[in-house]
XYZ file of C-alpha atoms in Angstrom:
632
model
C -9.418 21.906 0.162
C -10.281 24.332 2.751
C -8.834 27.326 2.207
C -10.257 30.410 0.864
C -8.119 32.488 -1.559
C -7.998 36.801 -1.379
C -9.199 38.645 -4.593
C -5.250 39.425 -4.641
C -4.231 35.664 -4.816
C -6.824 34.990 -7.650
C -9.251 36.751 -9.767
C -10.673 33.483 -11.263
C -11.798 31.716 -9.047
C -13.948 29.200 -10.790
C -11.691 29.968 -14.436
C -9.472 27.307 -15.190
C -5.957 27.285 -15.172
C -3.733 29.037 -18.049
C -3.495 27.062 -20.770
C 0.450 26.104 -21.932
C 2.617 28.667 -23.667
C 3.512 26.009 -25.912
C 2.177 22.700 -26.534
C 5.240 20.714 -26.627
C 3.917 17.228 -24.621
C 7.133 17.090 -23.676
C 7.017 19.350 -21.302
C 3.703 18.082 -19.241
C 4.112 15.481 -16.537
C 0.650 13.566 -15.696
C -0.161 10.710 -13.336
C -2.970 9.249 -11.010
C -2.176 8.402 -7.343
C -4.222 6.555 -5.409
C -5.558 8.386 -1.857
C -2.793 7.368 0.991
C 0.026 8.083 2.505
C 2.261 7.116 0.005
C 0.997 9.931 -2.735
C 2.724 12.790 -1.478
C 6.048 11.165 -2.109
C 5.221 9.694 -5.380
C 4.519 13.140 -6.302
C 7.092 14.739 -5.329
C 9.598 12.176 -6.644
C 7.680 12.331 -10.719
C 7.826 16.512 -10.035
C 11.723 15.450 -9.568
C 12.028 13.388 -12.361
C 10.027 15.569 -14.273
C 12.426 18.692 -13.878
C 15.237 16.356 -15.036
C 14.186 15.142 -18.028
C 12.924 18.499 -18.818
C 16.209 20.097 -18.161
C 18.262 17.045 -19.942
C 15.986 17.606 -23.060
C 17.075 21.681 -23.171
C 13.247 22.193 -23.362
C 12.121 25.940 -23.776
C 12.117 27.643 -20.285
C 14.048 24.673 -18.893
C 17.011 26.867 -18.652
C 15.282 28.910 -15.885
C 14.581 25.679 -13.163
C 17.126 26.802 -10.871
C 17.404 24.370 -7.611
C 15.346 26.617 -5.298
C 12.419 26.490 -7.986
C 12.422 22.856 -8.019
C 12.762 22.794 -4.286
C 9.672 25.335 -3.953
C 8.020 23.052 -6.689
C 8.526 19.967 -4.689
C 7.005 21.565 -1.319
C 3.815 23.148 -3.784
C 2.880 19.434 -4.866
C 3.496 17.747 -1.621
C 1.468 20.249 0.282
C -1.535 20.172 -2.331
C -1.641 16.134 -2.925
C -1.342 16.072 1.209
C -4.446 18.075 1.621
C -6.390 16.527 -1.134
C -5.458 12.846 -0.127
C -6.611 14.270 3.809
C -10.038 15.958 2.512
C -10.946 14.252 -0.307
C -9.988 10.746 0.252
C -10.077 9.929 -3.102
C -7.510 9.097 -6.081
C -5.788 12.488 -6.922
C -4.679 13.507 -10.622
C -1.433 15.531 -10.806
C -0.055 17.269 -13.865
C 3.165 19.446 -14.127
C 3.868 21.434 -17.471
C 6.442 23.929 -17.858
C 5.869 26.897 -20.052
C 8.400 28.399 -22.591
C 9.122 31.326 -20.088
C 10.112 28.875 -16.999
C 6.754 29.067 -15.524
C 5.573 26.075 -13.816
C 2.059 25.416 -13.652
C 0.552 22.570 -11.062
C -2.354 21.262 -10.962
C -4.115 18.529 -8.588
C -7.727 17.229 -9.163
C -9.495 15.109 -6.620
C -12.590 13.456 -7.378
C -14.588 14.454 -4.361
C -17.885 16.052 -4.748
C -16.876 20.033 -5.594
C -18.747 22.792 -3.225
C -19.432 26.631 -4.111
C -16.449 28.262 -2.830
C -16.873 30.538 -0.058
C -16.791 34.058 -0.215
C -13.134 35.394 -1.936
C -13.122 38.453 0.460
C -12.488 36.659 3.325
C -9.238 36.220 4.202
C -8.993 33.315 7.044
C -9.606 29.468 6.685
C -11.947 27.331 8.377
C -9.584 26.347 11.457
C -9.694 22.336 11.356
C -7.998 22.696 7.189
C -4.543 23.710 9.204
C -2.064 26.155 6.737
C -1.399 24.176 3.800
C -2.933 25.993 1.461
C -2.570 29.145 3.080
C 1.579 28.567 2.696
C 0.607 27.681 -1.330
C -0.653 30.661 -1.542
C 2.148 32.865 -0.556
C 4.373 30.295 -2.032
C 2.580 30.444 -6.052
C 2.717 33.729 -7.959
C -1.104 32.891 -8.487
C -3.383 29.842 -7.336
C -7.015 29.396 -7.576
C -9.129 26.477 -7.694
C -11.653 25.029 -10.189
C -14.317 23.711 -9.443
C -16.826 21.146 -11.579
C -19.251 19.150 -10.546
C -17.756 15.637 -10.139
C -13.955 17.208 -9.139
C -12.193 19.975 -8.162
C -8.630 21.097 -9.206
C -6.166 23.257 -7.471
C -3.609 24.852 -9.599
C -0.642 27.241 -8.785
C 1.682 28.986 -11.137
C 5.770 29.095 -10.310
C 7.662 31.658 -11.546
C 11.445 31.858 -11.541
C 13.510 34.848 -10.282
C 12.787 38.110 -12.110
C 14.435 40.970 -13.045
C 10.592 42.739 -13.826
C 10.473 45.539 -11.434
C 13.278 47.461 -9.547
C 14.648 45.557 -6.760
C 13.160 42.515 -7.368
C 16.148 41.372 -9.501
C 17.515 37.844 -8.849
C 14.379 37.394 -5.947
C 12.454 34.448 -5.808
C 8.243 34.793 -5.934
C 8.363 34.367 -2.427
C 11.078 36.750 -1.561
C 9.315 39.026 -4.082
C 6.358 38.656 -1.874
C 8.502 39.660 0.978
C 10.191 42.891 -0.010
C 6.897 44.426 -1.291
C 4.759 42.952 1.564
C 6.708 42.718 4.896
C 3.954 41.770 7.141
C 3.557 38.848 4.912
C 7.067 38.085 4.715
C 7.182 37.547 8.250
C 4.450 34.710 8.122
C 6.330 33.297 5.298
C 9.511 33.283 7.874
C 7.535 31.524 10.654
C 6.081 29.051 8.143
C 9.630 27.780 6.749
C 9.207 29.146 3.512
C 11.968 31.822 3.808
C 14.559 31.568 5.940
C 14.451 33.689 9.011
C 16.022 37.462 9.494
C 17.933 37.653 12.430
C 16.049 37.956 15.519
C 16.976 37.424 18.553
C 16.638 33.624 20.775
C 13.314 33.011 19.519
C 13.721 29.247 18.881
C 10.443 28.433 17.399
C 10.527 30.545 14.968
C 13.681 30.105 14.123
C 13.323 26.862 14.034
C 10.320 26.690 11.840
C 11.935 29.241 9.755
C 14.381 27.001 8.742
C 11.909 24.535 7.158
C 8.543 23.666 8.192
C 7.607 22.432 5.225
C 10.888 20.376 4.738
C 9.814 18.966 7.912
C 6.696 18.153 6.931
C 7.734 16.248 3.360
C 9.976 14.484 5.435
C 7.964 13.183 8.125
C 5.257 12.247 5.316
C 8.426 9.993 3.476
C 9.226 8.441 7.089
C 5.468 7.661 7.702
C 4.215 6.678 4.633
C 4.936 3.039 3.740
C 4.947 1.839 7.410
C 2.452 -0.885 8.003
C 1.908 -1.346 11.793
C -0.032 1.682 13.604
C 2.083 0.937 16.550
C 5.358 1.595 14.498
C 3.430 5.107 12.844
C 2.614 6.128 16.947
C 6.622 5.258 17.685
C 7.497 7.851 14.612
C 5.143 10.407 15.808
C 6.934 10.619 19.128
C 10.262 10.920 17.863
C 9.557 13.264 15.367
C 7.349 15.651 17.795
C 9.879 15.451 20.674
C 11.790 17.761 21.411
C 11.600 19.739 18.342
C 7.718 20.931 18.983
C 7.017 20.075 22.335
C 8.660 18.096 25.662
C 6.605 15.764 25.647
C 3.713 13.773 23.872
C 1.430 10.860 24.078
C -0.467 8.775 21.129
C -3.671 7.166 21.824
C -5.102 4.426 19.446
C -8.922 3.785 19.417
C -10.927 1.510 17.204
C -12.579 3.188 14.527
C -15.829 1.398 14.523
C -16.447 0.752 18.191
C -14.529 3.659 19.842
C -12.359 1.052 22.127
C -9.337 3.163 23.573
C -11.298 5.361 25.688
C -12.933 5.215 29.336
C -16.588 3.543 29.405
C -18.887 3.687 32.245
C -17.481 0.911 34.374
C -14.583 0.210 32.127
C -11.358 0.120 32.296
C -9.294 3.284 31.804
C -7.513 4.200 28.969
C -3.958 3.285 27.624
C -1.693 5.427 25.551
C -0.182 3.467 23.060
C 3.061 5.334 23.149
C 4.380 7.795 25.670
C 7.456 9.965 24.874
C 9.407 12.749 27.121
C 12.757 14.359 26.658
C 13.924 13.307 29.760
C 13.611 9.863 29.938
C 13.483 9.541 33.802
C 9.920 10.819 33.121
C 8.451 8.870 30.706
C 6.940 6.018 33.243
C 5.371 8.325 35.824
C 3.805 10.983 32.738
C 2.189 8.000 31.713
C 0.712 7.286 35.000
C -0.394 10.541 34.764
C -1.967 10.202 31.842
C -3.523 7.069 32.333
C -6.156 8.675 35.148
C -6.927 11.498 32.293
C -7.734 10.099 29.396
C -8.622 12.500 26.243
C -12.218 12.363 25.861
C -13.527 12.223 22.432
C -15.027 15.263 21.385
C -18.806 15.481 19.269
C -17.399 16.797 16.672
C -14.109 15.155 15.050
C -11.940 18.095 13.809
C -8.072 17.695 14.198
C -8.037 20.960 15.380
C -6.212 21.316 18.929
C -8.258 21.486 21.829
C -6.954 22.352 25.651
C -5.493 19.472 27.649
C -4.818 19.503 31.464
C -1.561 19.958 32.287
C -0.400 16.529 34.403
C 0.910 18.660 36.906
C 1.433 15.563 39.012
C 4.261 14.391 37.155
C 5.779 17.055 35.473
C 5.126 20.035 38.371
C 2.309 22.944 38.266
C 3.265 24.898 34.971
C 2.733 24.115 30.986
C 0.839 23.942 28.507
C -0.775 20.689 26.516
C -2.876 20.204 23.218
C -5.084 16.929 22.343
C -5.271 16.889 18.248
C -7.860 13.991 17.017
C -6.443 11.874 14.242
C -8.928 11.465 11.606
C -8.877 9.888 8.516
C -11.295 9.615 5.660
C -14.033 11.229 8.253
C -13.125 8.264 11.040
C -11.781 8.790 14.520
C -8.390 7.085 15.126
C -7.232 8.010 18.432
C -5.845 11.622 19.634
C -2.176 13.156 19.860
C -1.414 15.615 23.140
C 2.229 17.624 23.233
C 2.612 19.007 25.888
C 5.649 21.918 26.818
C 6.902 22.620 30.144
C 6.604 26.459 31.338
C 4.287 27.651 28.875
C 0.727 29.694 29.082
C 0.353 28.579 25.640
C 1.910 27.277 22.929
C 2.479 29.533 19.905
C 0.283 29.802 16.935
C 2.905 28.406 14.454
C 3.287 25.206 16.706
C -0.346 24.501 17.043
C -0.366 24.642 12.888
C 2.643 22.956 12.279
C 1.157 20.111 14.570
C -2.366 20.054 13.293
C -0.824 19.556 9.731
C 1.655 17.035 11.260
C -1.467 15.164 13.674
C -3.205 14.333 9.480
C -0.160 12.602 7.900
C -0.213 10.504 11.445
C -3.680 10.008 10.966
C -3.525 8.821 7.417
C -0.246 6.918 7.835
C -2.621 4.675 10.804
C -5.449 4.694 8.700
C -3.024 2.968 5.947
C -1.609 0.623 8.397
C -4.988 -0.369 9.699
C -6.192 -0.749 6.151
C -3.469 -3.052 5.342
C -3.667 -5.528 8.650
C -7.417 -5.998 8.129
C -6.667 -7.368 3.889
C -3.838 -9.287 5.632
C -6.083 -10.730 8.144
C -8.376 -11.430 5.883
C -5.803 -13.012 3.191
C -4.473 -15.377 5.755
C -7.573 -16.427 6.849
C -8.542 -17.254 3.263
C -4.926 -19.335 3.190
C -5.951 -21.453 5.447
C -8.965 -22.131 4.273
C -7.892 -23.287 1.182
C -5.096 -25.048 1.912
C -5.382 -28.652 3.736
C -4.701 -28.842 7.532
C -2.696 -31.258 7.282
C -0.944 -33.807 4.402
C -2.725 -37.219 4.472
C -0.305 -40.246 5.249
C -0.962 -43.028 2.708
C 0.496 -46.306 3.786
C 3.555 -47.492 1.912
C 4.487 -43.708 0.472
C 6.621 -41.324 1.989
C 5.882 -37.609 1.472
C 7.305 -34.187 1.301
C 5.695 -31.351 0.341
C 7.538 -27.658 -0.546
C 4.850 -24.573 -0.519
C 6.120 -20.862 -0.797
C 3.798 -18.295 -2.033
C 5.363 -15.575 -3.291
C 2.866 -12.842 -1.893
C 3.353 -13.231 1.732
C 0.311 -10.618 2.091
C -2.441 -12.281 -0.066
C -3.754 -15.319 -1.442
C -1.560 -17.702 -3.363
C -2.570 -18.885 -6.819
C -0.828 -22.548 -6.164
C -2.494 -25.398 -4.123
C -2.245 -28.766 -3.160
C -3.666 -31.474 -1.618
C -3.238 -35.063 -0.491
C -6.848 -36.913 1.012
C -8.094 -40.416 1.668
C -10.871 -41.249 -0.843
C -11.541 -44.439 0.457
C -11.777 -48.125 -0.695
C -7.999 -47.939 -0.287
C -7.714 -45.119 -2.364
C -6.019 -41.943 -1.762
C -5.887 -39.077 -4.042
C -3.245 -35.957 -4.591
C -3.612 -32.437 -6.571
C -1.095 -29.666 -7.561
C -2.954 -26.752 -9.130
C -1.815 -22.916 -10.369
C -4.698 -20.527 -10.855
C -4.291 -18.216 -13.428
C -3.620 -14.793 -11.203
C -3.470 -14.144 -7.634
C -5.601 -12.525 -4.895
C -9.520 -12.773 -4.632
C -10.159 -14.293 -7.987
C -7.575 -17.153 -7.196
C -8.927 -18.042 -3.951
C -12.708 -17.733 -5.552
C -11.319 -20.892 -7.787
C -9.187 -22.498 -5.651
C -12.149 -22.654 -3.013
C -14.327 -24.618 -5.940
C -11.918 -26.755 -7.319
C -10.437 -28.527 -3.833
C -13.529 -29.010 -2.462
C -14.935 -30.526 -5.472
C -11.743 -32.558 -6.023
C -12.803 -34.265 -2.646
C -16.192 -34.806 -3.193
C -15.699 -35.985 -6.394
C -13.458 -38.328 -5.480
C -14.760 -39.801 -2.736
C -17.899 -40.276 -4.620
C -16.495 -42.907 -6.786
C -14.968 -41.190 -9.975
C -12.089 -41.800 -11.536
C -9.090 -39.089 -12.592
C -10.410 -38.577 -16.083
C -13.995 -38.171 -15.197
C -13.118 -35.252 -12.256
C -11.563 -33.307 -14.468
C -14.416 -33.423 -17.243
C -16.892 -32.489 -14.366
C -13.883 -30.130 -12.570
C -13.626 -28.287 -16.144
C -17.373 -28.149 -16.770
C -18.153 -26.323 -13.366
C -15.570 -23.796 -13.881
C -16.693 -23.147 -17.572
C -20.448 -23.109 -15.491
C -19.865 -20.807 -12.424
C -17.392 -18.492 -14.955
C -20.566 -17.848 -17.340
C -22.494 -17.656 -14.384
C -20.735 -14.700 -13.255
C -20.454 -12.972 -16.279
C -24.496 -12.930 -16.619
C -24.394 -11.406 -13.169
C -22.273 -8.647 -13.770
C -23.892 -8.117 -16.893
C -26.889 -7.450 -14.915
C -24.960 -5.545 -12.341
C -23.851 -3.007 -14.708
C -26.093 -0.243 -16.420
C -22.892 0.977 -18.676
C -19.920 -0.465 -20.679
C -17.510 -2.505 -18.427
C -13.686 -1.211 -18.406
C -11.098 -3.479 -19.536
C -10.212 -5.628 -16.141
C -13.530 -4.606 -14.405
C -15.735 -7.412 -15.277
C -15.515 -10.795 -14.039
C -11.820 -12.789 -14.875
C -11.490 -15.952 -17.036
C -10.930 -18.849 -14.780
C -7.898 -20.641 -15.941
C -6.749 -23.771 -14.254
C -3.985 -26.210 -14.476
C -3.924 -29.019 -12.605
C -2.342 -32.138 -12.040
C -4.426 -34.651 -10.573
C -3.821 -38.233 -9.378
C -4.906 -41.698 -7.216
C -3.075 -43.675 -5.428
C -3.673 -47.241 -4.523
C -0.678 -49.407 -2.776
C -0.439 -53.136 -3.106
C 2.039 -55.605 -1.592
C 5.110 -54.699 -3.643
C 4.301 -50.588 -4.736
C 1.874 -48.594 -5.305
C -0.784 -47.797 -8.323
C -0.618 -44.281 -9.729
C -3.448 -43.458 -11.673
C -3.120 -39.664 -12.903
C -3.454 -36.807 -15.871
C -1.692 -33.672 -16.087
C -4.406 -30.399 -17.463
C -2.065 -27.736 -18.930
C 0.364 -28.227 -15.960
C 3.882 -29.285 -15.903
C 4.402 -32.707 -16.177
C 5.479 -34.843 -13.476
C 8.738 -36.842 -13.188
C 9.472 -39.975 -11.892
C 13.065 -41.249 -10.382
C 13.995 -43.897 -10.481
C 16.738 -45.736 -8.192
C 19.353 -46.092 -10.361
C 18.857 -42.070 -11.787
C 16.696 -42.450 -14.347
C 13.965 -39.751 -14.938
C 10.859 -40.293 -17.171
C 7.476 -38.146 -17.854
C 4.312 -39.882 -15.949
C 1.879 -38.201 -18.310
C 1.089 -36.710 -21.056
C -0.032 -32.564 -21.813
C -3.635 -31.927 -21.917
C -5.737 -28.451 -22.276
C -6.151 -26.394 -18.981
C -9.144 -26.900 -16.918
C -12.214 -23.644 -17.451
C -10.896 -23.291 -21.403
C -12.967 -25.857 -23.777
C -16.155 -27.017 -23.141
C -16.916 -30.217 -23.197
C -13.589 -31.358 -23.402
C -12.433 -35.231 -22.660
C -9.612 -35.796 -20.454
C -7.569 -39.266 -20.232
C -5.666 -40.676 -17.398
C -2.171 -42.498 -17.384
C -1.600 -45.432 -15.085
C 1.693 -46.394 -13.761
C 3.406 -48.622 -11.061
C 5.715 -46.840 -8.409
C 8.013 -49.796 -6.788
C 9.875 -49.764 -3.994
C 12.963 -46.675 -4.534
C 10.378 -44.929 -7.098
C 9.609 -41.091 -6.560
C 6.839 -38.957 -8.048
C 7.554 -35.028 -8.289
C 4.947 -32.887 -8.922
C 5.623 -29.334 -9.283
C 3.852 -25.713 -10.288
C 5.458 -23.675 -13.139
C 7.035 -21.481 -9.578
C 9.607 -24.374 -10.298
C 10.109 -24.509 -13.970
C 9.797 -21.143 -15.377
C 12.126 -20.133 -12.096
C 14.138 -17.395 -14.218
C 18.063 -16.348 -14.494
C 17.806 -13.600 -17.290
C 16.417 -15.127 -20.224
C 16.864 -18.377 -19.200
C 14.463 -20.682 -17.027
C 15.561 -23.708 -14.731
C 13.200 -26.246 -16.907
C 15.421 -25.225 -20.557
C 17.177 -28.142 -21.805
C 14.866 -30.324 -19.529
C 16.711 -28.808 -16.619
C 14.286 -29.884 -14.028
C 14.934 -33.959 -14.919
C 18.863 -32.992 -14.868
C 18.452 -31.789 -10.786
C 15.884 -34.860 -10.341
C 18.387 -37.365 -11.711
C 21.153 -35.723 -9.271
C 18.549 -36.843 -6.595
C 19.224 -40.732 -6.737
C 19.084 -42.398 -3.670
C 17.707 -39.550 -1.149
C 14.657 -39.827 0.544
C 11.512 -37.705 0.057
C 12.657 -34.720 2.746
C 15.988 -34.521 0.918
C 14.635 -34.772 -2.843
C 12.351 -31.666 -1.830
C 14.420 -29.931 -0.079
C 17.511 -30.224 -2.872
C 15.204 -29.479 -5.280
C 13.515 -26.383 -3.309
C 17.392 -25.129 -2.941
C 18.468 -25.468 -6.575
C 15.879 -23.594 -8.206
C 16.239 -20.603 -5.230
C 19.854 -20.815 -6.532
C 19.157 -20.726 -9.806
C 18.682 -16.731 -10.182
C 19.780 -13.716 -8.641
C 17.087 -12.468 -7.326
C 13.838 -13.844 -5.204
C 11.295 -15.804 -6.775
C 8.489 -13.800 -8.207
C 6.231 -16.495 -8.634
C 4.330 -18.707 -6.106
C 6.081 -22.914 -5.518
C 4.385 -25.659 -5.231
C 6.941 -29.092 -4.999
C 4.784 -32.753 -3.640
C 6.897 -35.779 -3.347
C 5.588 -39.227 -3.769
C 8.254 -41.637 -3.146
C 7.329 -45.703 -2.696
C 8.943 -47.535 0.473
């Protein structure tokens, strides 16, 4: 974590934490985050929950949690999840237990490879690790850290107000800390822990003293979550300005190839966002700017380095820091403040800023993270979707296609292609699951679909070879990881069954309708309308496709005429729920079809699409598929 404990602060340094007064299970609070920038909050908000339920239940000790413990509690967590999620990078365990005497006890294990701590007589930090730690430590009554060899925990103790030595009744650990150790106290003021003694118009310090670390838990909620970097830079100037500085500037590089900054014959450098107090500055400080670009130091330490002043716009005196923003050991771009009339800026700034500069970083790093998997999920989309919808002669067409997961790969496809000889084929699918392992069968089963087809065989006979190569390539991968794995595979870590149902059909129009040739593989079953309102099935169920080998599929052939439609549909459509009820109970999917007499393709699918978004309360949470085949 950084941060090296006094002898005072911990005796044990490599001893594990106290074990429980009690061992009531009620009274322990335990969950995994994963590393980003949304743990902190998740922490704090079970820590919340936690002191709740604990305090609802009249647990032993509970009656001691008083608000300013729980609000100390909160900071503790957020503070020690921040700077393992920063340093580590890795999934962070927290656990919260209270003990029978209203002693909390936290502790936070990251999985990162554990070190031999440095020596426990020194009393400063490494300068790039910031304060966090430094502020747990005044904040715990004791801390110290464990260390193993494939982790390392942090743990702090929490005491309530005591009444164990004269004067200290009715104090809290901190203020404890204060009125036996006044030096101390003061750098508890500064860093918002306590709130400041009157002092005069210092407003940094008063202003920190009033919640620095409140400020920090807050500008982790309002960063974490947000999913374009340019929105986190946006953020990062209005929480910086004008509470820590005048003015500031973000710049945005790419991690791999260091774009963002000035190259020998290159253009100059941009800052992505430019802030000032007075906005009648903000165009001309980035002009400024522009002709000084920060230059990427050798070493990437968030750390503040020296910045010249842009005297040019903002006249001869100030003072300006460059912080890098760094995030799982890459370079994202760099933050500068900057404050008018200043030699420089005061210590408490520069920390509060350097602890500030790595929830930016890890908040872009996040955002970054999740652009590239969207990227890369739409690009997978399109691949295995069609361009375009084939037009067969004599059939109109609609088609209806919302995946739920806007962000990833949908587990329902389609597809309508010429297979020549005057044939034309059409497929509605649903992978079991969503993500990679639906787009790995999605992009076998369309392409074979179309070569199948177009090499001659009929519907029964591609979806006996359709189910044998997905039995084939699933047993195929299985050997693989077999082979890829020395130990036992978890539950959900090996490679997925490959579960499809599909409904599958040709199309051949004669003078007078068309031929539908077609079999349904443990997918809803298609409807037909007819033009005076009647609704009947087009097929009957069969087993899903990758389930049975060997199995024998049939086909059903019927004649569309002129007026008849074909709907085809994924269970997005029939399972669509309102409570306990779905829109296909009591055949309720014919019911809206038979309402659909007499409208044309566009209409049936779009009436259709309407009703079953009607149908419950909330949004779908399942991908739709809807194809309309309806004979001219």
């Amino acid at each position: 974590m950084g941060v090296v404990p006094t002898q005072r602060e911990t005796e044990a340094l490599t001893g594990a934490a106290p074990a429980p007064a009690h061992a009531d299970d009620r009274a322990r609070a335990h969950t995994t985050l994963p590393g980003s920038s949304l743990a902190p909050g998740s922490a704090r908000a079970l820590v919340r929950a936690a002191l709740t339920e604990w305090t609802g239940l009249a647990l032993p000790g509970a009656d001691r949690l008083t608000e300013r413990l729980a609000q100390d509690i909160a900071l503790l967590v957020s503070e020690l999840v921040t700077n393992a999620v920063v340093h580590a990078g890795t999934d962070v365990e927290l656990s919260c237990r209270l003990e029978s005497t209203g002693t909390v006890v936290v502790e936070v294990t990251d999985r990162h490879p554990a070190r031999a701590p440095r020596d426990a007589d020194a009393d400063t930090e490494t300068p790039e690790y910031g304060r966090g730690l430094r502020l747990v430590a005044a904040l715990a009554e004791s801390w110290g850290v464990t260390y193993r060899r494939t982790a390392k925990t942090v743990w702090a103790r929490l005491t309530p107000a005591g009444e164990d030595a004269a004067g200290h009744e009715g104090l809290t650990a901190p203020e404890r800390i204060a009125h036996d150790d006044p030096v101390l106290g003061d750098t508890l003021r500064l860093a918002g822990i306590l709130a400041p003694e009157p002092r005069g118009a210092d407003g940094d310090r008063d202003w920190l003293g009033r919640g620095a670390l409140s400020f920090l838990a807050e500008a982790s909620d309002l960063l974490a979550g947000q999913l374009d970097e340019d929105l986190v830079a946006s953020l990062t100037g209005q929480l910086v300005v004008p509470r820590l500085a005048d003015w500031c500037a973000v710049w945005l590089e790419d991690e791999v190839t260091g774009r963002g900054w000035t190259g020998a014959g290159g253009p100059p450098a941009r800052p992505a966002r430019v802030w000032h107090s007075g906005e009648h500055l903000v165009e001309e400080l980035r002009q400024a700017l522009e002709k000084e670009p920060p230059r990427p130091p050798e070493v990437t330490s968030p750390g503040p380095r020296p910045y010249p002043w842009p005297g040019a716009a903002l006249g001869p005196h100030g003072a300006a820091l460059a912080y890098r923003l760094v995030a799982g050991g890459r370079p994202l771009g760099t933050l500068v403040i900057g404050r008018a009339g200043l030699l420089r800026f005061p210590d408490e700034v520069t920390g509060l800023v350097e602890d500030l500069s790595r929830r930016v970083a890890l908040a872009i790093g996040a955002a970054r993270q999740y652009a590239r998997q969207a990227t890369i999920s739409a690009v997978l989309q399109r691949g295995l979707l069609p361009g375009a919808v084939a037009e067969i002669p004599g059939v109109r067409t609609a088609l209806v296609y919302e995946p739920c997961d806007k962000g990833g790969p949908s587990g329902d496809f389609y597809d309508v292609f010429p297979a020549g000889h005057g044939r034309w084929c059409f497929a509605v699918g649903d992978v079991q699951g969503k993500g990679p392992e639906a787009a790995v069968v999605i992009g076998l089963a369309r392409p074979w679909l179309r070569l199948l087809a177009r090499e001659g065989y009929g519907v029964a006979d591609v979806l006996d070879r359709l189910n044998q190569l997905l039995l084939d390539d699933a047993t195929e991968a299985a050997d693989a990881a077999a082979r890829a794995f020395a130990g036992p595979v978890a539950p959900g870590d090996g490679p997925q069954t490959r579960f499809l149902s599909l409904l599958y059909g040709e199309l051949t129009p004669y003078e007078g309708g068309v031929r539908c040739t077609l079999a349904s593989a443990g997918h809803p079953l298609p409807l037909i309308l007819g033009p005076d309102g009647s609704v009947r099935t087009a097929a009957a169920p069969q087993t899903l496709l990758g389930v049975v080998e060997d199995e024998t599929y049939a086909s059903e052939t019927v004649d569309l005429l002129p007026g008849d439609t074909l709907l085809c549909v994924t269970d997005g459509v029939t399972e669509r729920r309102n409570g306990s009820v779905q829109f296909d109970d009591g055949d309720g999917l014919a019911h809206a079809l038979a309402g659909c007499a007499g409208l044309d393709a566009d209409l049936i699918a779009e009436r259709i699409s309407r009703l079953v978004h009607d149908f419950g309360t909330r949004p779908p949470d399942d991908d739709m598929a809807l194809l309309v085949l309806q004979a001219e």
